[in-house]
mmCIF file of C-alpha atoms in Angstrom:
data_model
loop_
_atom_site.group_PDB
_atom_site.id
_atom_site.type_symbol
_atom_site.label_atom_id
_atom_site.label_comp_id
_atom_site.label_asym_id
_atom_site.label_seq_id
_atom_site.Cartn_x
_atom_site.Cartn_y
_atom_site.Cartn_z
ATOM 1 C CA MET A 5 21.313 149.983 153.075
ATOM 2 C CA THR A 6 21.385 146.302 151.249
ATOM 3 C CA ALA A 7 21.991 143.599 154.181
ATOM 4 C CA GLU A 8 24.727 141.636 154.300
ATOM 5 C CA ARG A 9 24.978 138.465 156.190
ATOM 6 C CA TRP A 10 28.538 136.132 156.073
ATOM 7 C CA VAL A 11 27.504 132.507 155.494
ATOM 8 C CA VAL A 12 30.641 129.420 156.006
ATOM 9 C CA LEU A 13 30.236 125.965 154.953
ATOM 10 C CA GLU A 14 32.409 123.432 156.785
ATOM 11 C CA PRO A 15 32.435 119.913 154.875
ATOM 12 C CA LEU A 16 31.349 117.039 157.436
ATOM 13 C CA ASP A 17 33.331 114.657 156.001
ATOM 14 C CA THR A 18 35.973 114.959 152.321
ATOM 15 C CA ILE A 19 34.932 116.791 149.792
ATOM 16 C CA THR A 20 35.270 115.620 145.682
ATOM 17 C CA VAL A 21 35.093 119.094 143.703
ATOM 18 C CA ARG A 22 35.826 117.270 140.225
ATOM 19 C CA ASP A 23 38.143 120.268 137.754
ATOM 20 C CA GLY A 24 35.721 119.891 134.742
ATOM 21 C CA ARG A 25 38.769 118.008 132.627
ATOM 22 C CA SER A 26 37.250 115.430 130.444
ATOM 23 C CA PHE A 27 38.137 111.487 132.909
ATOM 24 C CA ASP A 28 37.037 108.700 131.257
ATOM 25 C CA ALA A 29 37.980 105.642 132.932
ATOM 26 C CA GLY A 30 40.630 102.578 131.483
ATOM 27 C CA GLN A 31 41.690 106.000 129.365
ATOM 28 C CA GLN A 32 42.888 108.546 132.270
ATOM 29 C CA SER A 33 43.048 106.369 135.853
ATOM 30 C CA VAL A 34 43.333 109.262 138.199
ATOM 31 C CA ALA A 35 40.084 111.705 138.540
ATOM 32 C CA ARG A 36 41.648 115.184 139.475
ATOM 33 C CA ALA A 37 40.799 116.918 142.077
ATOM 34 C CA ALA A 38 39.555 120.777 142.325
ATOM 35 C CA LEU A 39 38.800 123.936 145.381
ATOM 36 C CA PRO A 40 35.094 124.598 145.138
ATOM 37 C CA SER A 41 35.004 128.091 142.685
ATOM 38 C CA PRO A 42 32.682 130.368 143.475
ATOM 39 C CA GLY A 43 30.203 129.274 141.488
ATOM 40 C CA THR A 44 30.367 126.144 142.782
ATOM 41 C CA VAL A 45 29.988 127.934 146.762
ATOM 42 C CA ALA A 46 26.910 129.773 145.717
ATOM 43 C CA GLY A 47 25.734 127.237 143.873
ATOM 44 C CA ALA A 48 25.346 125.516 147.524
ATOM 45 C CA ILE A 49 24.622 128.574 149.051
ATOM 46 C CA GLY A 50 21.199 128.807 146.497
ATOM 47 C CA ALA A 51 20.688 124.954 148.162
ATOM 48 C CA ALA A 52 20.537 126.560 150.950
ATOM 49 C CA TYR A 53 18.366 129.398 150.106
ATOM 50 C CA GLY A 54 15.938 126.618 148.702
ATOM 51 C CA ALA A 55 16.160 127.832 145.342
ATOM 52 C CA ARG A 56 16.872 126.058 142.339
ATOM 53 C CA PRO A 57 19.598 124.581 140.898
ATOM 54 C CA GLY A 58 21.025 127.598 138.517
ATOM 55 C CA ALA A 59 18.668 130.275 140.049
ATOM 56 C CA GLY A 60 21.719 132.567 140.135
ATOM 57 C CA LEU A 61 22.347 132.341 136.594
ATOM 58 C CA ASP A 62 18.421 134.029 136.532
ATOM 59 C CA PRO A 63 18.560 138.009 136.633
ATOM 60 C CA ALA A 64 14.635 137.921 137.536
ATOM 61 C CA ALA A 65 15.479 135.691 140.786
ATOM 62 C CA ARG A 66 18.924 137.231 142.100
ATOM 63 C CA GLY A 67 18.295 139.107 145.580
ATOM 64 C CA ARG A 68 14.386 137.696 145.202
ATOM 65 C CA ASP A 69 15.260 133.391 145.458
ATOM 66 C CA VAL A 70 19.167 133.940 145.821
ATOM 67 C CA PRO A 71 20.964 136.719 147.375
ATOM 68 C CA ALA A 72 21.333 139.569 144.415
ATOM 69 C CA GLN A 73 25.618 138.841 144.784
ATOM 70 C CA VAL A 74 28.010 136.675 146.905
ATOM 71 C CA LEU A 75 31.254 137.953 147.484
ATOM 72 C CA GLY A 76 33.646 134.710 148.242
ATOM 73 C CA PRO A 77 34.587 132.515 149.099
ATOM 74 C CA PHE A 78 37.777 132.692 151.000
ATOM 75 C CA VAL A 79 39.911 129.378 152.785
ATOM 76 C CA VAL A 80 38.590 130.220 156.559
ATOM 77 C CA ARG A 81 39.901 128.241 159.725
ATOM 78 C CA ARG A 82 37.817 128.590 162.934
ATOM 79 C CA ARG A 83 40.860 129.740 165.842
ATOM 80 C CA ARG A 84 38.948 130.756 169.238
ATOM 81 C CA GLY A 85 35.558 131.037 168.148
ATOM 82 C CA GLN A 86 36.629 133.346 165.704
ATOM 83 C CA TRP A 87 36.777 132.654 161.551
ATOM 84 C CA ARG A 88 40.008 133.720 160.184
ATOM 85 C CA VAL A 89 41.257 133.758 156.327
ATOM 86 C CA ARG A 90 44.145 132.037 154.679
ATOM 87 C CA TRP A 91 44.935 133.767 151.745
ATOM 88 C CA PRO A 92 47.446 132.082 148.397
ATOM 89 C CA VAL A 93 50.871 133.465 148.824
ATOM 90 C CA PRO A 94 50.849 136.989 145.806
ATOM 91 C CA CYS A 95 52.463 134.884 142.192
ATOM 92 C CA ASP A 96 55.143 137.787 142.839
ATOM 93 C CA VAL A 97 56.595 136.222 146.275
ATOM 94 C CA VAL A 98 59.622 133.032 145.235
ATOM 95 C CA ARG A 99 62.079 131.153 147.059
ATOM 96 C CA GLU A 100 64.869 129.926 145.264
ATOM 97 C CA ASP A 101 65.885 126.402 145.808
ATOM 98 C CA GLU A 102 65.606 125.278 149.889
ATOM 99 C CA SER A 103 65.967 129.382 151.054
ATOM 100 C CA PRO A 104 63.884 130.099 153.870
ATOM 101 C CA VAL A 105 64.139 133.850 152.752
ATOM 102 C CA PRO A 106 60.463 134.027 149.913
ATOM 103 C CA VAL A 107 61.711 137.490 147.932
ATOM 104 C CA ARG A 108 59.659 139.751 145.737
ATOM 105 C CA LEU A 109 60.286 140.301 142.484
ATOM 106 C CA ALA A 110 61.590 143.321 141.017
ATOM 107 C CA VAL A 111 60.640 145.340 137.874
ATOM 108 C CA SER A 112 62.468 144.957 135.263
ATOM 109 C CA SER A 113 63.466 147.114 132.080
ATOM 110 C CA PRO A 114 60.795 148.251 129.411
ATOM 111 C CA ALA A 115 59.097 145.344 127.697
ATOM 112 C CA SER A 116 60.216 146.211 124.356
ATOM 113 C CA GLY A 117 62.819 145.964 122.458
ATOM 114 C CA GLY A 118 63.655 142.722 120.106
ATOM 115 C CA GLY A 119 61.651 140.563 122.339
ATOM 116 C CA SER A 120 63.632 140.810 125.997
ATOM 117 C CA ALA A 121 64.288 141.954 129.522
ATOM 118 C CA ALA A 122 66.610 141.715 131.990
ATOM 119 C CA ASP A 123 68.013 138.287 130.058
ATOM 120 C CA VAL A 124 64.271 137.145 129.694
ATOM 121 C CA GLU A 125 62.794 135.644 126.536
ATOM 122 C CA HIS A 126 58.695 136.876 125.779
ATOM 123 C CA ASP A 127 56.416 138.066 123.520
ATOM 124 C CA LEU A 128 54.672 140.541 125.890
ATOM 125 C CA ASP A 129 55.166 143.367 123.205
ATOM 126 C CA GLY A 130 52.901 146.279 123.889
ATOM 127 C CA GLN A 131 50.901 143.831 126.407
ATOM 128 C CA VAL A 132 53.124 144.986 129.273
ATOM 129 C CA ALA A 133 55.360 148.282 130.092
ATOM 130 C CA ARG A 134 57.375 146.218 131.615
ATOM 131 C CA LEU A 135 58.254 142.512 133.396
ATOM 132 C CA LEU A 136 58.870 141.297 136.478
ATOM 133 C CA THR A 137 62.512 139.467 136.798
ATOM 134 C CA GLY A 138 64.252 137.368 139.805
ATOM 135 C CA HIS A 139 65.785 133.658 140.233
ATOM 136 C CA GLY A 140 63.260 131.086 141.778
ATOM 137 C CA ASP A 141 60.077 129.342 142.092
ATOM 138 C CA PRO A 142 57.187 131.178 143.384
ATOM 139 C CA ALA A 143 56.872 130.500 147.074
ATOM 140 C CA GLY A 144 53.310 129.200 147.185
ATOM 141 C CA GLY A 145 51.684 127.975 150.407
ATOM 142 C CA TRP A 146 49.014 130.341 152.696
ATOM 143 C CA TRP A 147 49.747 133.185 154.354
ATOM 144 C CA GLU A 148 46.663 134.664 157.787
ATOM 145 C CA THR A 149 45.227 138.239 156.789
ATOM 146 C CA ASP A 150 48.562 139.645 158.934
ATOM 147 C CA GLU A 151 50.939 139.035 156.356
ATOM 148 C CA LEU A 152 49.108 139.438 153.326
ATOM 149 C CA ALA A 153 48.037 143.206 154.806
ATOM 150 C CA GLY A 154 51.897 143.834 155.453
ATOM 151 C CA TYR A 155 52.633 142.827 151.653
ATOM 152 C CA LEU A 156 49.659 144.936 150.544
ATOM 153 C CA ALA A 157 50.259 147.961 152.940
ATOM 154 C CA GLY A 158 54.090 148.239 153.137
ATOM 155 C CA GLY A 159 55.841 145.399 150.305
ATOM 156 C CA GLU A 160 56.783 143.331 153.687
ATOM 157 C CA ILE A 161 57.394 139.514 152.414
ATOM 158 C CA SER A 162 56.695 137.140 155.441
ATOM 159 C CA GLY A 163 58.463 133.440 155.450
ATOM 160 C CA ASP A 164 56.039 132.727 157.899
ATOM 161 C CA THR A 165 53.674 130.732 155.761
ATOM 162 C CA VAL A 166 51.417 128.054 156.403
ATOM 163 C CA ALA A 167 50.461 124.835 154.365
ATOM 164 C CA ALA A 168 46.924 123.934 153.187
ATOM 165 C CA PRO A 169 44.554 123.258 155.293
ATOM 166 C CA TRP A 170 43.823 119.850 153.559
ATOM 167 C CA GLU A 171 45.291 116.377 152.562
ATOM 168 C CA ILE A 172 44.437 114.936 149.269
ATOM 169 C CA GLU A 173 42.939 111.564 149.121
ATOM 170 C CA ARG A 174 43.366 109.028 146.532
ATOM 171 C CA ARG A 175 39.272 106.550 146.581
ATOM 172 C CA VAL A 176 39.742 103.387 144.212
ATOM 173 C CA GLY A 177 37.151 102.463 142.617
ATOM 174 C CA LEU A 178 36.118 100.201 139.247
ATOM 175 C CA ALA A 179 33.450 101.227 136.315
ATOM 176 C CA LEU A 180 30.407 98.442 136.039
ATOM 177 C CA GLU A 181 29.233 98.256 132.929
ATOM 178 C CA ALA A 182 26.194 96.017 134.298
ATOM 179 C CA PRO A 183 25.110 95.901 137.476
ATOM 180 C CA ARG A 184 27.301 94.210 139.873
ATOM 181 C CA THR A 185 30.078 93.519 136.532
ATOM 182 C CA ALA A 186 32.947 95.053 136.187
ATOM 183 C CA ALA A 187 34.340 97.113 133.483
ATOM 184 C CA GLU A 188 37.160 95.302 132.119
ATOM 185 C CA GLY A 189 40.507 98.199 131.275
ATOM 186 C CA MET A 190 38.031 100.623 133.784
ATOM 187 C CA PHE A 191 39.992 100.501 137.130
ATOM 188 C CA TYR A 192 40.533 104.106 138.679
ATOM 189 C CA SER A 193 40.629 106.283 141.849
ATOM 190 C CA ALA A 194 39.500 109.513 142.374
ATOM 191 C CA GLU A 195 41.045 112.435 144.302
ATOM 192 C CA HIS A 196 39.106 113.911 147.561
ATOM 193 C CA LEU A 197 40.332 117.049 149.975
ATOM 194 C CA ARG A 198 40.129 116.147 153.775
ATOM 195 C CA LEU A 199 39.652 119.133 155.267
ATOM 196 C CA LEU A 200 41.941 120.051 159.049
ATOM 197 C CA ASP A 201 39.518 120.234 161.513
ATOM 198 C CA GLY A 202 37.606 123.534 161.536
ATOM 199 C CA VAL A 203 38.375 124.451 158.081
ATOM 200 C CA GLY A 204 35.642 126.024 155.447
ATOM 201 C CA TRP A 205 34.960 128.259 152.581
ATOM 202 C CA ALA A 206 33.541 132.359 153.774
ATOM 203 C CA ALA A 207 31.305 133.901 151.563
ATOM 204 C CA CYS A 208 28.938 137.529 151.962
ATOM 205 C CA CYS A 209 25.154 137.333 150.540
ATOM 206 C CA ILE A 210 23.899 140.371 149.530
ATOM 207 C CA GLY A 211 20.601 141.129 149.456
ATOM 208 C CA GLY A 212 18.076 138.195 149.097
ATOM 209 C CA PRO A 213 14.967 136.167 150.950
ATOM 210 C CA GLN A 214 15.912 137.006 154.980
ATOM 211 C CA ILE A 215 15.123 132.850 155.801
ATOM 212 C CA SER A 216 16.889 131.292 158.592
ATOM 213 C CA LEU A 217 19.656 128.464 156.458
ATOM 214 C CA PRO A 218 19.149 124.875 157.472
ATOM 215 C CA GLN A 219 21.787 123.435 158.937
ATOM 216 C CA THR A 220 23.856 121.799 156.989
ATOM 217 C CA VAL A 221 23.985 121.131 153.052
ATOM 218 C CA GLN A 222 25.376 119.554 149.876
ATOM 219 C CA LEU A 223 28.658 120.760 148.767
ATOM 220 C CA GLY A 224 30.653 119.346 146.226
ATOM 221 C CA GLY A 225 29.826 115.522 144.411
ATOM 222 C CA ARG A 226 28.769 112.453 145.871
ATOM 223 C CA SER A 227 26.281 114.154 148.132
ATOM 224 C CA ARG A 228 28.627 115.014 150.545
ATOM 225 C CA ALA A 229 27.231 117.681 153.138
ATOM 226 C CA ALA A 230 28.517 120.552 154.664
ATOM 227 C CA GLN A 231 27.616 122.578 158.136
ATOM 228 C CA VAL A 232 26.235 125.768 157.447
ATOM 229 C CA HIS A 233 27.251 128.623 159.847
ATOM 230 C CA ASP A 234 24.697 131.643 158.952
ATOM 231 C CA GLY A 235 25.264 134.714 160.535
ATOM 232 C CA VAL A 236 29.176 134.622 161.682
ATOM 233 C CA PRO A 237 30.786 137.969 161.708
ATOM 234 C CA GLU A 238 32.845 139.600 159.449
ATOM 235 C CA PRO A 239 36.019 137.655 158.996
ATOM 236 C CA ALA A 240 39.227 140.220 159.270
ATOM 237 C CA VAL A 241 40.705 141.234 155.728
ATOM 238 C CA PRO A 242 43.257 144.437 154.212
ATOM 239 C CA ALA A 243 42.191 147.380 154.275
ATOM 240 C CA VAL A 244 41.533 149.943 151.644
ATOM 241 C CA PRO A 245 44.676 151.660 150.640
ATOM 242 C CA SER A 246 44.888 155.096 151.485
ATOM 243 C CA ALA A 247 47.574 156.588 149.476
ATOM 244 C CA ALA A 248 48.822 155.863 145.864
ATOM 245 C CA PRO A 249 52.158 158.093 144.572
ATOM 246 C CA GLY A 250 51.726 158.760 141.166
ATOM 247 C CA GLY A 251 48.678 156.463 140.801
ATOM 248 C CA ARG A 252 50.350 153.454 141.363
ATOM 249 C CA LEU A 253 47.829 149.837 142.606
ATOM 250 C CA LEU A 254 48.940 146.479 142.979
ATOM 251 C CA LEU A 255 46.178 144.400 142.561
ATOM 252 C CA TYR A 256 45.425 140.172 143.892
ATOM 253 C CA LEU A 257 43.326 138.078 143.248
ATOM 254 C CA ALA A 258 42.084 136.992 146.045
ATOM 255 C CA THR A 259 39.683 134.251 144.358
ATOM 256 C CA PRO A 260 39.775 132.767 140.367
ATOM 257 C CA ALA A 261 39.335 135.416 137.609
ATOM 258 C CA VAL A 262 38.335 134.233 134.275
ATOM 259 C CA PHE A 263 38.569 137.271 132.099
ATOM 260 C CA ALA A 264 37.143 137.692 128.384
ATOM 261 C CA GLY A 265 40.616 139.411 127.716
ATOM 262 C CA GLY A 266 42.671 136.077 128.520
ATOM 263 C CA TRP A 267 44.793 136.640 131.602
ATOM 264 C CA ARG A 268 44.762 140.603 131.215
ATOM 265 C CA PRO A 269 41.741 142.273 133.183
ATOM 266 C CA ASP A 270 39.204 144.922 131.881
ATOM 267 C CA LEU A 271 40.158 148.131 132.870
ATOM 268 C CA SER A 272 37.476 150.056 130.052
ATOM 269 C CA ALA A 273 36.496 151.016 133.664
ATOM 270 C CA TRP A 274 39.125 153.298 134.491
ATOM 271 C CA PRO A 275 39.898 155.342 131.117
ATOM 272 C CA GLY A 276 44.076 156.345 130.889
ATOM 273 C CA THR A 277 44.924 153.452 133.149
ATOM 274 C CA GLU A 278 48.281 150.609 132.156
ATOM 275 C CA LEU A 279 48.746 147.502 133.020
ATOM 276 C CA VAL A 280 52.653 147.230 133.888
ATOM 277 C CA ALA A 281 53.765 144.338 134.721
ATOM 278 C CA ALA A 282 52.211 140.694 135.990
ATOM 279 C CA ALA A 283 52.523 137.968 137.700
ATOM 280 C CA LEU A 284 50.252 135.327 137.367
ATOM 281 C CA GLY A 285 50.121 131.586 138.601
ATOM 282 C CA ASP A 286 49.166 128.250 136.002
ATOM 283 C CA PRO A 287 45.603 128.991 135.243
ATOM 284 C CA GLN A 288 42.876 127.040 136.834
ATOM 285 C CA VAL A 289 40.129 124.944 135.229
ATOM 286 C CA ILE A 290 36.838 126.292 136.069
ATOM 287 C CA ALA A 291 33.502 124.237 135.165
ATOM 288 C CA SER A 292 29.869 125.200 135.209
ATOM 289 C CA ALA A 293 26.988 123.010 135.397
ATOM 290 C CA THR A 294 22.887 123.127 136.204
ATOM 291 C CA PRO A 295 21.849 119.605 137.614
ATOM 292 C CA ASP A 296 17.938 118.644 136.496
ATOM 293 C CA ARG A 297 16.402 117.344 140.133
ATOM 294 C CA ALA A 298 13.144 115.644 138.058
ATOM 295 C CA THR A 299 15.743 113.098 135.418
ATOM 296 C CA GLY A 300 19.250 113.587 137.419
ATOM 297 C CA GLY A 301 21.108 115.085 134.713
ATOM 298 C CA VAL A 302 23.310 117.564 134.379
ATOM 299 C CA GLY A 303 23.270 120.897 131.453
ATOM 300 C CA ARG A 304 24.668 123.623 130.241
ATOM 301 C CA GLY A 305 28.427 122.418 131.311
ATOM 302 C CA ARG A 306 30.996 125.087 130.291
ATOM 303 C CA MET A 307 34.586 125.075 131.214
ATOM 304 C CA MET A 308 36.464 127.683 131.180
ATOM 305 C CA TRP A 309 40.160 128.321 131.822
ATOM 306 C CA ALA A 310 40.890 130.942 135.323
ATOM 307 C CA VAL A 311 43.441 133.116 136.018
ATOM 308 C CA PRO A 312 44.135 131.666 139.596
ATOM 309 C CA ALA A 313 43.752 133.207 143.016
ATOM 310 C CA GLY A 314 46.899 135.064 144.063
ATOM 311 C CA SER A 315 47.979 136.304 140.827
ATOM 312 C CA VAL A 316 49.165 140.152 140.943
ATOM 313 C CA TYR A 317 48.799 142.714 138.823
ATOM 314 C CA TYR A 318 50.590 146.295 138.893
ATOM 315 C CA LEU A 319 48.485 148.865 137.170
ATOM 316 C CA ARG A 320 49.702 152.524 136.907
ATOM 317 C CA PHE A 321 46.661 155.126 136.958
ATOM 318 C CA PRO A 322 46.074 158.334 135.610
ATOM 319 C CA SER A 323 46.346 159.885 138.779
ATOM 320 C CA GLU A 324 46.558 159.024 142.668
ATOM 321 C CA GLN A 325 42.825 160.243 143.072
ATOM 322 C CA SER A 326 41.484 158.045 140.257
ATOM 323 C CA ALA A 327 43.556 154.934 141.630
ATOM 324 C CA LEU A 328 42.122 155.920 144.810
ATOM 325 C CA ALA A 329 38.481 155.464 143.089
ATOM 326 C CA ALA A 330 39.039 153.089 141.991
ATOM 327 C CA ALA A 331 40.040 150.236 145.349
ATOM 328 C CA ALA A 332 36.991 151.914 146.761
ATOM 329 C CA GLU A 333 35.016 150.401 144.656
ATOM 330 C CA LEU A 334 36.340 147.754 143.863
ATOM 331 C CA ARG A 335 36.055 147.291 147.562
ATOM 332 C CA ARG A 336 32.767 145.169 146.641
ATOM 333 C CA SER A 337 32.428 145.501 143.350
ATOM 334 C CA PRO A 338 34.257 143.042 140.966
ATOM 335 C CA LEU A 339 36.463 143.399 137.954
ATOM 336 C CA PRO A 340 34.419 142.190 134.960
ATOM 337 C CA GLN A 341 34.951 138.887 133.729
ATOM 338 C CA ALA A 342 34.187 137.176 130.837
ATOM 339 C CA ARG A 343 30.293 136.810 131.654
ATOM 340 C CA GLU A 344 27.929 138.028 134.197
ATOM 341 C CA SER A 345 27.020 135.327 135.791
ATOM 342 C CA LEU A 346 30.679 134.604 137.331
ATOM 343 C CA ALA A 347 31.232 138.091 138.577
ATOM 344 C CA ASN A 348 32.506 137.705 142.578
ATOM 345 C CA ARG A 349 34.483 139.605 144.800
ATOM 346 C CA GLY A 350 38.238 138.268 143.452
ATOM 347 C CA LEU A 351 41.174 141.179 144.677
ATOM 348 C CA ARG A 352 42.834 143.062 147.249
ATOM 349 C CA ILE A 353 44.309 146.299 146.629
ATOM 350 C CA ARG A 354 47.383 148.271 147.819
ATOM 351 C CA ALA A 355 48.734 151.673 147.247
ATOM 352 C CA ASP A 356 52.811 150.343 145.315
ATOM 353 C CA ARG A 357 55.465 152.474 146.301
ATOM 354 C CA LYS A 358 58.014 150.050 143.922
ATOM 355 C CA LEU A 359 56.708 150.455 141.075
ATOM 356 C CA VAL A 360 59.509 152.434 138.931
ATOM 357 C CA THR A 361 58.578 155.877 136.645
#
C-alpha cells in the first residue's frame, strides 16, 4: 500500500499570492491577492522535500523526489489539538436579501425550447438537461464538516456559516526606477491575507521519499514562511455515499478545477453519464510559474481560468451501481484536468434524492 502523510502549512505572517493577472503600478494601482492554489501548495511541499523547483511537473521525479500525488489543499483550523476542515458553502445554496435562512436552488423544467426555462434566459441548449433556478444570491461563507456532510448526505441546508478565517490587509508601495529614486506615478497597494491563529492549508502526500521535513518552508510571495506540521492525523471529511437512487449523484468541488472543456468536467470515463444541471461560482484565476534559483527569474508562466471550489454538478449515471463505482473511484482520484500536472483531489460526491426523473 502506498504511504500517505498529511501535512499542514501554517503561515507565520501575512501571505501574498498574486492571482496571475497583469499588474503594472501606475496603470492598475491594486495588486489583488488570491488563495494559494493546489499548485502553490504542492510547490511549497516539494520545496519542503528538498526537490528542485518544478520537480512536480516531471513524471520521473514524482514518487521519487516529491510525492507521487498531492491531494488538496483544504483550509483547516486547529481546535482542541485537531485540524478541522472548512468548506466553501456550495454554490446552489442561496440567500435572498438579508434573510438569515438560506435555501437551495430548485431543478427546473428542461433547459430547451426557445432558450428559456422557468423565466430564465440562457444559452445552454444541449449542454445541460435542466437548470437550477430560484431567488437570491450565493450564500457564501464556509461550513464545518458536519454541515457539509448533512448537505451531501440528505440535502440539509444549514445557516450556521462561518466567515473566512482571514482578513485582507493592504500594503502601500512605491515602484523605483533607480536605487532610492521613486518612479513618477508608480504608487500602488498590494493585498495580503492575515490568517487567524491556527489556520493553514492541509494536503495529503501520497508516495514519495520518506524523509523528515523541515520546520518551515516558504509559501507565497515575498519569502513569507509557513510552519510545517508533518504527519498530522487525517482531518475528518464527509463519507462516500452508500446509495445513489436512479444513478443520481452530486459532485462538489472542494478545490479549484481546470477542465479542458472550460466549465464542463470530462465524464468520458463513465459512458452514458449525463450532466443534468450545475451551479458554479465566478471563474478563479490560477497562475503557474517555475522559479530559477540560480538567476532569480521565473519561467514557464501560465495563467488559467478555473472552476472555483464550492461549485456543484448534478449527474445521472446509467445505474446506481455505476454511480457508486464512480464515487469509490473518485475518492482518491481526481476528475481529468486540462493538464495532467494539475490533477488534485477536488470533489466530494453524494447521492442526490431530489433530482426529478
